[in-house]
Coordinates of C-alpha atoms and ligand atoms in Angstrom, one line a residue:
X1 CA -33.2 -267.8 -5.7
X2 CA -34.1 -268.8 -9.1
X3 CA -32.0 -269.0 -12.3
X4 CA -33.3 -269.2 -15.8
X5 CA -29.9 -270.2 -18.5
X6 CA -29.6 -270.5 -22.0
X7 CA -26.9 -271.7 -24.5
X8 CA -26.3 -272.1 -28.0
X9 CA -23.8 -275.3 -28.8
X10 CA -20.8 -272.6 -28.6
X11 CA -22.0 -272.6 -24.7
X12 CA -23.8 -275.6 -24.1
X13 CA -20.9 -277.9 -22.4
X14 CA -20.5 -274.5 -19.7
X15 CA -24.2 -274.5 -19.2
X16 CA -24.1 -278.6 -18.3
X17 CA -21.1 -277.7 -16.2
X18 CA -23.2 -274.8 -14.5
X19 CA -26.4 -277.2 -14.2
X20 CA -24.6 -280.0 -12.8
X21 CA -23.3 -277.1 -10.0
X22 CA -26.6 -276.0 -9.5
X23 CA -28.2 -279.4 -8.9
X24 CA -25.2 -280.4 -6.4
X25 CA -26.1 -277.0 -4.5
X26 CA -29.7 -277.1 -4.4
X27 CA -29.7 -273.7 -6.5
X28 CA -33.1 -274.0 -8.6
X29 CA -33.3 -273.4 -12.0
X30 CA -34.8 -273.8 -15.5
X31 CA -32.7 -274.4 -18.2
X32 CA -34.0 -272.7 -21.6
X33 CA -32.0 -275.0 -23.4
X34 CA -29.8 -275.8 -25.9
X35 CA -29.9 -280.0 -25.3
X36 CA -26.6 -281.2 -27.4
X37 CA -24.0 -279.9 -29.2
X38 CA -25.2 -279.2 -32.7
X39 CA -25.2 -276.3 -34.0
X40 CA -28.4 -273.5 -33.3
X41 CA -28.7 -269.7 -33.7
X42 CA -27.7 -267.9 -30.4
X43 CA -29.9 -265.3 -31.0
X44 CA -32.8 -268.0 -30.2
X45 CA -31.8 -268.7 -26.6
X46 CA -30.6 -265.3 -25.8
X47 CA -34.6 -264.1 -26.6
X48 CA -36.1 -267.3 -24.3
X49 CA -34.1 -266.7 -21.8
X50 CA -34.6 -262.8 -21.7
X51 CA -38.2 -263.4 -21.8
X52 CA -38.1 -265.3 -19.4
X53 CA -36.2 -263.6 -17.0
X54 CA -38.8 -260.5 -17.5
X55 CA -41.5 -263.1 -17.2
X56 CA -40.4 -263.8 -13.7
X57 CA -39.8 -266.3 -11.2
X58 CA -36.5 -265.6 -12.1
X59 CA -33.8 -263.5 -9.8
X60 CA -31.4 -263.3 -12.8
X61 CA -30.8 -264.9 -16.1
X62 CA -27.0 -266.6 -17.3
X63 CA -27.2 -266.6 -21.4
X64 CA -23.9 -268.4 -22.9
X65 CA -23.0 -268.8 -26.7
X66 CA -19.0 -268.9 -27.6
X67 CA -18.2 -266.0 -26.2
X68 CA -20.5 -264.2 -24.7
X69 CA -21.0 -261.4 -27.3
X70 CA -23.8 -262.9 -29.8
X71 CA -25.9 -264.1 -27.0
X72 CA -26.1 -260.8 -24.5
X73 CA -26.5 -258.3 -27.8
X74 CA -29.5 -260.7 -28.8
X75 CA -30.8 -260.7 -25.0
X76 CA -30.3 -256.9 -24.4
X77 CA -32.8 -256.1 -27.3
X78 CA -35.5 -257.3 -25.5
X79 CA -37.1 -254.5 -23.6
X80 CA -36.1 -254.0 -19.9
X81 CA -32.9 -256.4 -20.5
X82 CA -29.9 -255.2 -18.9
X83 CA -27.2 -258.4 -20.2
X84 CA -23.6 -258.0 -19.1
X85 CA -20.8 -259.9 -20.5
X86 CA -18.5 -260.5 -17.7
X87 CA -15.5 -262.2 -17.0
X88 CA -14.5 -261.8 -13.6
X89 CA -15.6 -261.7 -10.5
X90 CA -15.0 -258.1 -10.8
X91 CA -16.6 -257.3 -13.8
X92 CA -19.4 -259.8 -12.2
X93 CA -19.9 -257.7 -9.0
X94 CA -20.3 -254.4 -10.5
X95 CA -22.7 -256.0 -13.2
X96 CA -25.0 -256.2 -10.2
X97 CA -23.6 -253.0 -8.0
X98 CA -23.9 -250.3 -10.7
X99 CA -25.7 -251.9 -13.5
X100 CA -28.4 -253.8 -11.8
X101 CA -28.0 -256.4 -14.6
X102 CA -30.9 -259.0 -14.9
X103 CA -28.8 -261.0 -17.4
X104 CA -25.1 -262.0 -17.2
X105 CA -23.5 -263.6 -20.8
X106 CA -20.4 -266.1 -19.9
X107 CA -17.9 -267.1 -22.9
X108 CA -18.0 -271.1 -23.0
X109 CA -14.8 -271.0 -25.5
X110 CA -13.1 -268.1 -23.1
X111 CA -14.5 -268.7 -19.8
X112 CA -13.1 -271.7 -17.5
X113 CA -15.7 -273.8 -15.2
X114 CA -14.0 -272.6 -12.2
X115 CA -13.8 -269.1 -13.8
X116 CA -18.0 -269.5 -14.1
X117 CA -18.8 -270.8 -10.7
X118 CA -17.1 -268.0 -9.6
X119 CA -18.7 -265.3 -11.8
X120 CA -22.3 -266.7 -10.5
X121 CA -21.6 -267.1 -7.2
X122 CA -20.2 -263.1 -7.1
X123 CA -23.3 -261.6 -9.2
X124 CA -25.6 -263.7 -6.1
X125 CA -23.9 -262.2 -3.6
X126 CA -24.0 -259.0 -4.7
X127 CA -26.6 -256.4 -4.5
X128 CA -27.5 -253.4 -6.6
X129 CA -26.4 -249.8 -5.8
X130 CA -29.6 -247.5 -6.3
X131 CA -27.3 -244.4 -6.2
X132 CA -26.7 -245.4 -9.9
X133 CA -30.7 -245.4 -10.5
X134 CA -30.1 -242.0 -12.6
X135 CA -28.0 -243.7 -15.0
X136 CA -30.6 -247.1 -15.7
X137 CA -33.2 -244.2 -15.8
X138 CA -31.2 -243.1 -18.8
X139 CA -31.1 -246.7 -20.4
X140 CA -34.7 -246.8 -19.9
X141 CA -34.9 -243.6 -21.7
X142 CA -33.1 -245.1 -24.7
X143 CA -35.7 -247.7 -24.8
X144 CA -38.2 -245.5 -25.2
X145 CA -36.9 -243.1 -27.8
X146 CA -36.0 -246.5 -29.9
X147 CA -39.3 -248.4 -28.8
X148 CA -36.9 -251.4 -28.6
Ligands
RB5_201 C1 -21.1 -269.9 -32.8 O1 -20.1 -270.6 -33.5 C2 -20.6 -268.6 -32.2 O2 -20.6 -267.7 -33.2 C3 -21.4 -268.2 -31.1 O3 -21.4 -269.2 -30.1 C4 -21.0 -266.9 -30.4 O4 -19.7 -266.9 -30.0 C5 -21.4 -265.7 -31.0 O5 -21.2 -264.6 -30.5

């Protein structure tokens, strides 16, 4: 299992919280950055992230800007990006189960750390649905028409 994150600022001090909780559970991952708390473009780290995440070795991808919204619209206009802003372990499982997200956005300014560890550790240990493949093949479809 391997994770590549992201942040802008808005998310960076989730991300660190995230990392630290990687590192003390031997989860590998890359972290696309952002280093500090001054202020960048979400957009940025939604697109390195996504890319990398299509790239491979990555299992999934966790973008994070304020809350959520900026950074998954930016990743899900790169091509074969599903990104799912969840906020739940719920909303978290079925991001995997029916969506067969590659991507999930957090909220640093609406999520809680415990809230997060959560989310992450419900999307890893869940496992995508194929009897919703009709519906991605739709999404894919979309793509195409709009060559985005
Ligand atoms: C940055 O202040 C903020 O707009 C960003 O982190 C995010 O919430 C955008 O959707």
């Amino acid at each position: 299992m391997k994770i590549a994150i992201g942040s802008d600022h808005g998310g960076y001090e989730l991300k660190t919280y995230l990392t630290s909780y990687f590192d003390k559970h031997e989860i590998d991952y890359d972290d696309f950055g952002t280093h500090s708390t001054d202020s960048v473009d979400y957009p940025d780290y939604g697109k390195k992230v996504a890319e990398a995440v299509l790239a491979k070795p990555y299992d999934f991808g966790i973008v994070i800007c304020g809350t959520g919204i900026g950074i998954s619209i930016a990743a899900n206009k790169v091509k074969g990006i599903r990104a799912a802003l969840v906020y739940n372990q719920e909303t978290a499982r079925l991001a995997k189960q029916h969506n067969h997200a590659n991507v999930i956005a957090l909220g640093g300014r609406t999520t809680t750390q415990e809230m997060a560890v959560k989310i992450v550790e419900a999307f890893m240990e869940s496992t995508y649905e194929p009897r919703h493949q009709k519906r991605l093949d739709k999404i894919n479809k979309i793509e195409e028409e709009y060559d985005v």
